[in-house]
XYZ file of C-alpha atoms in Angstrom:
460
model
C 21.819 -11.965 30.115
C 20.009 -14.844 31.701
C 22.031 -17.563 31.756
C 18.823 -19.993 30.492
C 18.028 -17.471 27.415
C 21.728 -17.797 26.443
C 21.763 -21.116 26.279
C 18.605 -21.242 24.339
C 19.511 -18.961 21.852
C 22.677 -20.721 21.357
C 20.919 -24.235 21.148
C 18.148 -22.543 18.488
C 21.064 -20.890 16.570
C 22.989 -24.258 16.163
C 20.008 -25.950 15.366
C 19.322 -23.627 12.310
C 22.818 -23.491 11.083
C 23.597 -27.520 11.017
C 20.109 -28.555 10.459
C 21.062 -28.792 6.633
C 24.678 -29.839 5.023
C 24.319 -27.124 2.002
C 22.424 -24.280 2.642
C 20.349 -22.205 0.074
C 17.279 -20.155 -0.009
C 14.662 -21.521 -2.725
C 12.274 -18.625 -4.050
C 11.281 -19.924 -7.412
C 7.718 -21.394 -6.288
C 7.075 -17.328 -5.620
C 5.415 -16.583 -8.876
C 3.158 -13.379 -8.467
C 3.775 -9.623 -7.492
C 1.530 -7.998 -4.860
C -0.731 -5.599 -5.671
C -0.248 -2.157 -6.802
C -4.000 -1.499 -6.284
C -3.317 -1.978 -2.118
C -1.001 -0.025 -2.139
C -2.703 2.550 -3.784
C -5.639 2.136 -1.434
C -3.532 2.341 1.669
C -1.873 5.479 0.509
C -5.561 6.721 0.389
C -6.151 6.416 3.784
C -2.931 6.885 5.597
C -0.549 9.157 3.085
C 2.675 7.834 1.311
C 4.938 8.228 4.137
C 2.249 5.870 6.767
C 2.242 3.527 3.873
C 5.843 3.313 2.814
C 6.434 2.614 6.547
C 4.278 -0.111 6.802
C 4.699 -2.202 3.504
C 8.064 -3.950 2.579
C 8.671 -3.495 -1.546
C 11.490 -3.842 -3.609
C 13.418 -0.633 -5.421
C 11.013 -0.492 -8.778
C 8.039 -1.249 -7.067
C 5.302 -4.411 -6.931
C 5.988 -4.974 -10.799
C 9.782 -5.898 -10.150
C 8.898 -8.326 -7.218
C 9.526 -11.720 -8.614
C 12.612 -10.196 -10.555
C 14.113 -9.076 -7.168
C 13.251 -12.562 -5.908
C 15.128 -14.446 -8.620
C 18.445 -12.574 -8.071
C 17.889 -12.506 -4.383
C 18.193 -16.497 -5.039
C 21.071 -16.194 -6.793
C 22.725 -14.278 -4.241
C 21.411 -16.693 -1.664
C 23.591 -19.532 -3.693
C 26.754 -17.861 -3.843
C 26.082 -17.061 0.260
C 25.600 -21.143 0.489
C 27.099 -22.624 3.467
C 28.286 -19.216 4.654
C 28.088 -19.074 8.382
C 26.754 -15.746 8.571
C 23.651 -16.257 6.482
C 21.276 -15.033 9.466
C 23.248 -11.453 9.182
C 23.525 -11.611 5.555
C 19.870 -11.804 4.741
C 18.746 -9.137 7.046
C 21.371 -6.824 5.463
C 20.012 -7.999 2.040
C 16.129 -7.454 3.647
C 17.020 -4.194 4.870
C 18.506 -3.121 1.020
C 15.900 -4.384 -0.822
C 12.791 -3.770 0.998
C 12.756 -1.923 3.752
C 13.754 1.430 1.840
C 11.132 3.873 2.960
C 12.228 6.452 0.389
C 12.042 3.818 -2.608
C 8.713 2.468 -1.838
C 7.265 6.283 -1.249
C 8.403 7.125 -4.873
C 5.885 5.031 -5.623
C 2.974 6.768 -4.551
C 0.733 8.440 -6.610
C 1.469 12.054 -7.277
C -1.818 12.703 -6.502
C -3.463 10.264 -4.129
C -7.254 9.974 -3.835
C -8.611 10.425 -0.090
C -10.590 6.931 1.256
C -12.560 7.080 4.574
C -12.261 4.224 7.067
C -14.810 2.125 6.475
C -14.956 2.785 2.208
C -13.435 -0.975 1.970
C -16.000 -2.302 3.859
C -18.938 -0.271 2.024
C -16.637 -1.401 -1.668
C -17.060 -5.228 -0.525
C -21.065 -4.722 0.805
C -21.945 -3.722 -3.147
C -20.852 -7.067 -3.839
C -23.239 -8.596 -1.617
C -26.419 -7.255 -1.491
C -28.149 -9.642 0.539
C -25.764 -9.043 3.527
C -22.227 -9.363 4.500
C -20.419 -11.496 6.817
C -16.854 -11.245 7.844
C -15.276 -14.483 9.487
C -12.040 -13.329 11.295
C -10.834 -17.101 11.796
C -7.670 -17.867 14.209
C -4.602 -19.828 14.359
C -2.747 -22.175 16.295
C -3.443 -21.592 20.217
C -5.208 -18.411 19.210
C -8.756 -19.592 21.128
C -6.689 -18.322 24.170
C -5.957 -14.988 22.827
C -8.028 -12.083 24.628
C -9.337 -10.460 21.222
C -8.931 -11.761 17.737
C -7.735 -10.712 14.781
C -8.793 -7.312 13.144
C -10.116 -5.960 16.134
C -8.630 -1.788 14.821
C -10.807 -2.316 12.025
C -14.067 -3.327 13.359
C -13.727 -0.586 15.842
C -13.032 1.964 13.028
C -15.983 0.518 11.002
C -18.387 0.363 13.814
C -18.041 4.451 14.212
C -18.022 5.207 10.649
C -20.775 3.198 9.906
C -22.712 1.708 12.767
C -26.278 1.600 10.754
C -24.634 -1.076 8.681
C -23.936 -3.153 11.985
C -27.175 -2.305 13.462
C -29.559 -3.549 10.611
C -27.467 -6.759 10.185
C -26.104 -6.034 6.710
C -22.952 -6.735 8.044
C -22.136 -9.380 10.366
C -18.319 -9.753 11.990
C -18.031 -12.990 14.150
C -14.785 -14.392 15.174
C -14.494 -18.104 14.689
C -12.048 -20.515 16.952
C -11.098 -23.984 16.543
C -11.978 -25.254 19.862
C -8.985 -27.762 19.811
C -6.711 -25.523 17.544
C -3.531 -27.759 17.884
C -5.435 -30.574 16.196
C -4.927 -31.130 12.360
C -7.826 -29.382 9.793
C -8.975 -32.175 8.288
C -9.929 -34.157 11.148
C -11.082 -31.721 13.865
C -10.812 -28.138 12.907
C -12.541 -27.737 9.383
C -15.890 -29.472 11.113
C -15.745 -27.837 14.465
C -15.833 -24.329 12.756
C -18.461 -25.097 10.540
C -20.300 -26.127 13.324
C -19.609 -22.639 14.726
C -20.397 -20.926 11.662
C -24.012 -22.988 10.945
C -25.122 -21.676 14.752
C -24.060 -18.347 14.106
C -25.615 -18.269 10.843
C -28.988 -20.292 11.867
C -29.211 -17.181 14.743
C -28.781 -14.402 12.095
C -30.815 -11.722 10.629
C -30.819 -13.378 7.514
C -29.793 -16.615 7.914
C -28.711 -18.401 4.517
C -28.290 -15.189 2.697
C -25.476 -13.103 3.502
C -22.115 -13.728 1.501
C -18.955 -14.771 3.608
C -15.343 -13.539 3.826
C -12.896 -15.933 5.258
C -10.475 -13.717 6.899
C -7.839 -16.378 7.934
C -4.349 -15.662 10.354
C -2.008 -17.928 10.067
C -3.555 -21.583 10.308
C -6.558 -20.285 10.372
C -6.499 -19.493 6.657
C -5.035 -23.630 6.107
C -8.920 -24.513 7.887
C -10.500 -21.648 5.617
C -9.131 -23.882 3.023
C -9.992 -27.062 4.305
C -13.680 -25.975 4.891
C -14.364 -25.000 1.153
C -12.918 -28.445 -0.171
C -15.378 -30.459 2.477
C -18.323 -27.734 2.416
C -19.860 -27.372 -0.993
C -22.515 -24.658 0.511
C -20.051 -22.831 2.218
C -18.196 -22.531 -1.156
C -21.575 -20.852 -2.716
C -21.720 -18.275 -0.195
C -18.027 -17.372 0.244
C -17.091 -14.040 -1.518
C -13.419 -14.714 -1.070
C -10.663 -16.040 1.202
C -7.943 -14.204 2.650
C -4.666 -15.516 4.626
C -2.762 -13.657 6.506
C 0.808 -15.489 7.198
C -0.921 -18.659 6.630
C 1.306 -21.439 6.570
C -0.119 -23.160 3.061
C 2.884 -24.736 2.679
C 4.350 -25.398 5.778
C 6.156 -23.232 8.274
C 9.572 -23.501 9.218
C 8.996 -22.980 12.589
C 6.773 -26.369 12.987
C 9.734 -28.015 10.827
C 11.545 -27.378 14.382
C 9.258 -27.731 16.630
C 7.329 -31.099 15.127
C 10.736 -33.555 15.386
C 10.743 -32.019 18.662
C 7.192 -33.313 20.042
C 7.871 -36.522 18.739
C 10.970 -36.618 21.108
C 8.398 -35.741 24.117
C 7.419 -38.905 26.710
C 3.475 -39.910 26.582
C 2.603 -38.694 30.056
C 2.992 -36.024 32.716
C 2.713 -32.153 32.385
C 3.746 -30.668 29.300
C 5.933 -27.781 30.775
C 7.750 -30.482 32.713
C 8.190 -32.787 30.101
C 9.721 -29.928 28.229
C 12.203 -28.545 30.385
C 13.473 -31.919 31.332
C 13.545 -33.522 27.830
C 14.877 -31.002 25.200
C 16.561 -27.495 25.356
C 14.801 -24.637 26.614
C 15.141 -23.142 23.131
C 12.374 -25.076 21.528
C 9.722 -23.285 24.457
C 9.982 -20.011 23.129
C 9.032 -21.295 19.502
C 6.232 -23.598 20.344
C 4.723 -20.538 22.708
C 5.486 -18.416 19.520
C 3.410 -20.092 16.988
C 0.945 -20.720 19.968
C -0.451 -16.714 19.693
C 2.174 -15.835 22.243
C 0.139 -16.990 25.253
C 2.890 -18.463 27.635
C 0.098 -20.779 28.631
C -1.348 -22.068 25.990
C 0.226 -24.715 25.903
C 0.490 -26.323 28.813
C -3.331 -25.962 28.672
C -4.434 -26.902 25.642
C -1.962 -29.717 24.303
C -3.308 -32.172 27.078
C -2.167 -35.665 25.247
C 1.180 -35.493 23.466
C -0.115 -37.616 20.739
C -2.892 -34.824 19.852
C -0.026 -32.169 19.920
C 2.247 -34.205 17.421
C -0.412 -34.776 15.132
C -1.479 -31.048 14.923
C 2.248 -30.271 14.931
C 3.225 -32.511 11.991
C 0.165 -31.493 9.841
C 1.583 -27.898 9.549
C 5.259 -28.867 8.325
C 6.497 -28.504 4.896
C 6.561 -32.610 3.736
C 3.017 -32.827 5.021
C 1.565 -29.660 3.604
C 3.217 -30.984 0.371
C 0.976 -33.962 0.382
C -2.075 -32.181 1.665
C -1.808 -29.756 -1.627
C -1.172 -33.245 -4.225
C -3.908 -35.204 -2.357
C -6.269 -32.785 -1.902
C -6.335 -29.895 -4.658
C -6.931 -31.835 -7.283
C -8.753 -30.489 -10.302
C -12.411 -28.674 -9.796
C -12.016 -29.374 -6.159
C -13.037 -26.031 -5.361
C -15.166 -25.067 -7.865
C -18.828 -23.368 -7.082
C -21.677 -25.033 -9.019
C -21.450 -22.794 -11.505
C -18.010 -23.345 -12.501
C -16.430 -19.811 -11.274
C -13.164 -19.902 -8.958
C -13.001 -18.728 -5.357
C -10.613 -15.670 -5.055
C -7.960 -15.937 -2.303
C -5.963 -13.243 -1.291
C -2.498 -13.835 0.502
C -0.770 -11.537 2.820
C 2.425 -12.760 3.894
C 5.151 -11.179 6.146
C 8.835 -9.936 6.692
C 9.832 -8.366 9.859
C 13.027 -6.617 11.024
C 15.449 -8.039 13.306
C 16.644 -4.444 13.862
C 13.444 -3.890 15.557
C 13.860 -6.686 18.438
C 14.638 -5.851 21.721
C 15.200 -9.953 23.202
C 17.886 -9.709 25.550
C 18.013 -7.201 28.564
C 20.365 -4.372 29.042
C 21.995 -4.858 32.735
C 23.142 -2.028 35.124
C 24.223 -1.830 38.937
C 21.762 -0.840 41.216
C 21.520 -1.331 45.210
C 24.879 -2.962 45.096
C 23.708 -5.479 42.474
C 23.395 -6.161 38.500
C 19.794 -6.286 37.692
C 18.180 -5.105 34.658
C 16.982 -2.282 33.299
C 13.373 -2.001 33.488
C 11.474 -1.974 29.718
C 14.925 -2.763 28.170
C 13.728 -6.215 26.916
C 11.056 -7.960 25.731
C 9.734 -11.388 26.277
C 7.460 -11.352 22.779
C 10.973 -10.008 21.066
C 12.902 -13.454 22.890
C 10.404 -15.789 21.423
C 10.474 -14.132 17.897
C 14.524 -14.013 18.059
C 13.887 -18.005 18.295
C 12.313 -18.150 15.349
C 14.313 -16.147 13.181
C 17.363 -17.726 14.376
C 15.936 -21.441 12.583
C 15.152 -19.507 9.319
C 18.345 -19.536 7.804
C 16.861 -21.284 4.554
C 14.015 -19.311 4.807
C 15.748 -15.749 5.178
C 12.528 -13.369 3.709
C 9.596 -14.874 6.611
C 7.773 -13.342 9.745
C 9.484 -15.322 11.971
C 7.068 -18.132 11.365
C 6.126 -18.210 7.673
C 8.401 -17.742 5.094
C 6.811 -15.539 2.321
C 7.330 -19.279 -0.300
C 5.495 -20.875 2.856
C 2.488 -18.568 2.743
C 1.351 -18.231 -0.910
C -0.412 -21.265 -2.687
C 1.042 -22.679 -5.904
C -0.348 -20.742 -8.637
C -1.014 -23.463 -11.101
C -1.814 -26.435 -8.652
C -4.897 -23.688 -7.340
C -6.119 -22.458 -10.759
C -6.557 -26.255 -11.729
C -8.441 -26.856 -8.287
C -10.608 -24.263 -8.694
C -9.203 -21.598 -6.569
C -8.056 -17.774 -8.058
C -4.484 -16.975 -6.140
C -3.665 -13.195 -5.639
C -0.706 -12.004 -3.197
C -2.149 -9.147 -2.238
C 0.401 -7.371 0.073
C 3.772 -8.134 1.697
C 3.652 -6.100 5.310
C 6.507 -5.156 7.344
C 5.211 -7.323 10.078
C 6.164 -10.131 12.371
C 3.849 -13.667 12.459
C 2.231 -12.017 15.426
C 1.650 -8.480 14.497
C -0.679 -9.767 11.358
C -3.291 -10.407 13.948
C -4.146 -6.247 13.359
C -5.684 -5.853 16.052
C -3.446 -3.140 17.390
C -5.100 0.394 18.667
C -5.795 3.623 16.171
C -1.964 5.136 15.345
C -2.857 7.752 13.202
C -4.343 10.878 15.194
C -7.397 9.431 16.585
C -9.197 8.421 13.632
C -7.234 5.462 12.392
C -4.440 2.910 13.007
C -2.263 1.205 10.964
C -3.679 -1.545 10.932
C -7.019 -0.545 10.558
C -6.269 1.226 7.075
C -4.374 -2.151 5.791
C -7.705 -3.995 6.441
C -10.098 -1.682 4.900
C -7.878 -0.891 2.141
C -7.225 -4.689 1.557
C -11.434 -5.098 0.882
C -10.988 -2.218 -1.287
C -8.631 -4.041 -3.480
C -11.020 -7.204 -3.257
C -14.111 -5.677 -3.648
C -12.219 -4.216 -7.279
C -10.621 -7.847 -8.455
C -13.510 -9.480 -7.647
C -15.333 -10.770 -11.138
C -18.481 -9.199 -12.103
């Protein structure tokens, strides 16, 4: 192993075990079960073995969720202060959610057959004046080839390219231009200002209805927009985040102490390597869309970096929610809540390959080609600080990524957890390629059938 990813892993792993004198996992703000109506709809398209594979759900099913959360808890205080709580938790992860047998008996015994573009044609009845779907990014995520959801605009596109063509439905993918910088004073406004162009050049400009499809911070500015944008709120259908970190993310709760430890001047990379441990690198790169680059080209002045950094941590998302959602803040004119549907993530640790496997070749100990993978390092980073945050995608813990239920109904807002996908922070971009024979991928099917189960718990 390379002697610098040792020592980072090391330095990340201490950090994460002394960070807090008594240790224990806090699920009770996770109020709601996922939806058995997803699930349903995934099964549709991709069969009960695809979909068992690809959700995480407790022995019982969606209905015994919170129940398996509240003695998970339990457990997590007796483990308090134990120092194998990393180990522990993915044991516990691996019995309670990740059994592929449990979750398939609870398919349907006879599952309905849904093409791949059915969610999208479900959501269009709800709009008749037009659709558009705004995939919004994350953190760093401007740098990022292709955005999120790119399976499932492919899929749509072939199954029903009329509805593209006569601008019925619209799918733009927003940036922040500055995406480090905090939503209230950059982000919110400069996608607006995005979405007014795009709108303004439209078809049918000030008609069609919006989805907010926000990944990861990109769903915190999807918020932000609707409490400064009163239009926007009259023309969005719905929200949804994917690993959004609504209440913080322990991964900035790391990596925000550690920007404030950074000198005012000189290059970034520099100023990292030669003022805190490697360790923090991988993490910040992480959350940054996993673009190596990112940030030594976007976080030009330290001060902007902090700021975005600190706006994303727990205490600070705490005071964003009290000073900001408070009641009818939300609202449309006519009094009726916005739906927002959460997706939130818990990936396996089994499934990492960080460190490389070393043979003897030529005389000398070099390593095995494909044996390790950078993308697998940075995420071993992450999951190493979530010791009090043991159920999370390596970014967001699953309490992190759902709203508080009562705090939203009062502001105006309709909360729904809509899925909970065996997925790391990264791999809820779906955009990966068609899996399933050639007519389909993964990912694909948990986007359409995710505007199925909108288009259905929408209000009439």
């Amino acid at each position: 192993m390379p002697y610098h990813i040792l020592i980072s892993l090391v330095w990340v792993f201490l950090q994460g075990t002394f960070a807090r004198a008594a240790w224990a996992v806090d699920l009770s703000s996770v109020t709601q079960n996922p939806d058995q109506l997803f699930f349903n709809e995934l099964v549709a398209r991709v069969g009960c073995k695809n979909a068992a594979t690809a959700l995480a759900m407790p022995k019982g099913g969606y209905s015994q969720f919170t129940k398996t959360l509240s003695r998970l808890e339990q457990e997590g205080l007796r483990r308090a202060g134990r120092a194998d709580r990393q180990y522990s938790w993915a044991e516990i992860n691996q019995r309670e959610f990740f059994d592929t047998n449990n979750i398939m008996a609870q398919c349907l015994r006879q599952p309905s057959q849904r093409g791949q573009a059915d969610g999208l044609t479900d959501l269009l009845l709800r709009a008749p004046n037009g659709l558009t779907i705004l995939s919004l990014g994350g953190f760093g995520s401007q740098n990022v080839p292709t955005g999120s959801l790119v399976g499932a605009l492919e899929s749509w596109r072939a199954a029903q390219p009329e509805l593209f063509a006569s601008g019925r439905v619209q799918f733009e993918r927003i940036e922040c231009s500055k995406s480090f910088l905090s939503d209230e004073s950059f982000c919110a406004q400069d996608m607006l200002s995005t979405i007014n162009r795009i709108d303004a050049a439209s078809p049918n400009p000030g008609r069609n209805k919006y989805l907010l499809w926000g990944y990861s911070k990109g769903g915190t500015t999807a918020l932000e927009m609707l409490r400064q944008n009163p239009a926007l709120r009259e023309r969005t259908l719905a929200v949804v985040t994917i690993g959004s970190p609504v209440q913080g993310s322990l991964v900035l709760d790391y990596l925000s102490p550690a920007l404030d430890r950074l000198p005012e001047s000189g290059p970034l990379s520099n100023q990292i390597n030669a003022t805190i441990p490697g360790g923090i690198l991988p993490l910040i790169q992480l959350f940054t869309g996993g673009v190596s680059t990112t940030v030594q080209e976007e976080l030009q002045t330290i001060q902007e970096a902090r700021e975005g950094a600190r706006t994303l941590t727990e205490s600070y998302r705490a005071q964003y929610l009290a000073r900001n959602f408070t009641p009818n803040k939300f609202v449309r004119i006519d009094g009726s809540k916005i739906p927002v549907f959460q997706i939130a993530g818990l990936f396996d640790p089994k499934l990492l390959h960080p460190l490389p496997i070393l043979t003897i070749r030529g005389g000398k100990m070099v390593q095995v080609d494909g044996s390790s993978n950078v993308k697998d390092r940075k995420i071993a980073a992450a999951i190493l600080t979530a010791g009090d945050h043991p159920i999370s995608d390596s970014c967001v813990a699953l309490e992190e990524a759902l709203l508080p239920e009562a705090v939203s109904a009062a502001a105006g807002l309709d909360t729904h957890f809509l899925a909970f996908i065996r997925q790391d922070h990264l791999g809820l971009h779906f955009n990966s390629p068609r899996s399933f024979g050639s007519s389909i991928s993964t990912d694909a099917a948990i986007v359409d059938a995710a505007l199925s189960t909108i288009a259905k718990r929408l209000s009439p």
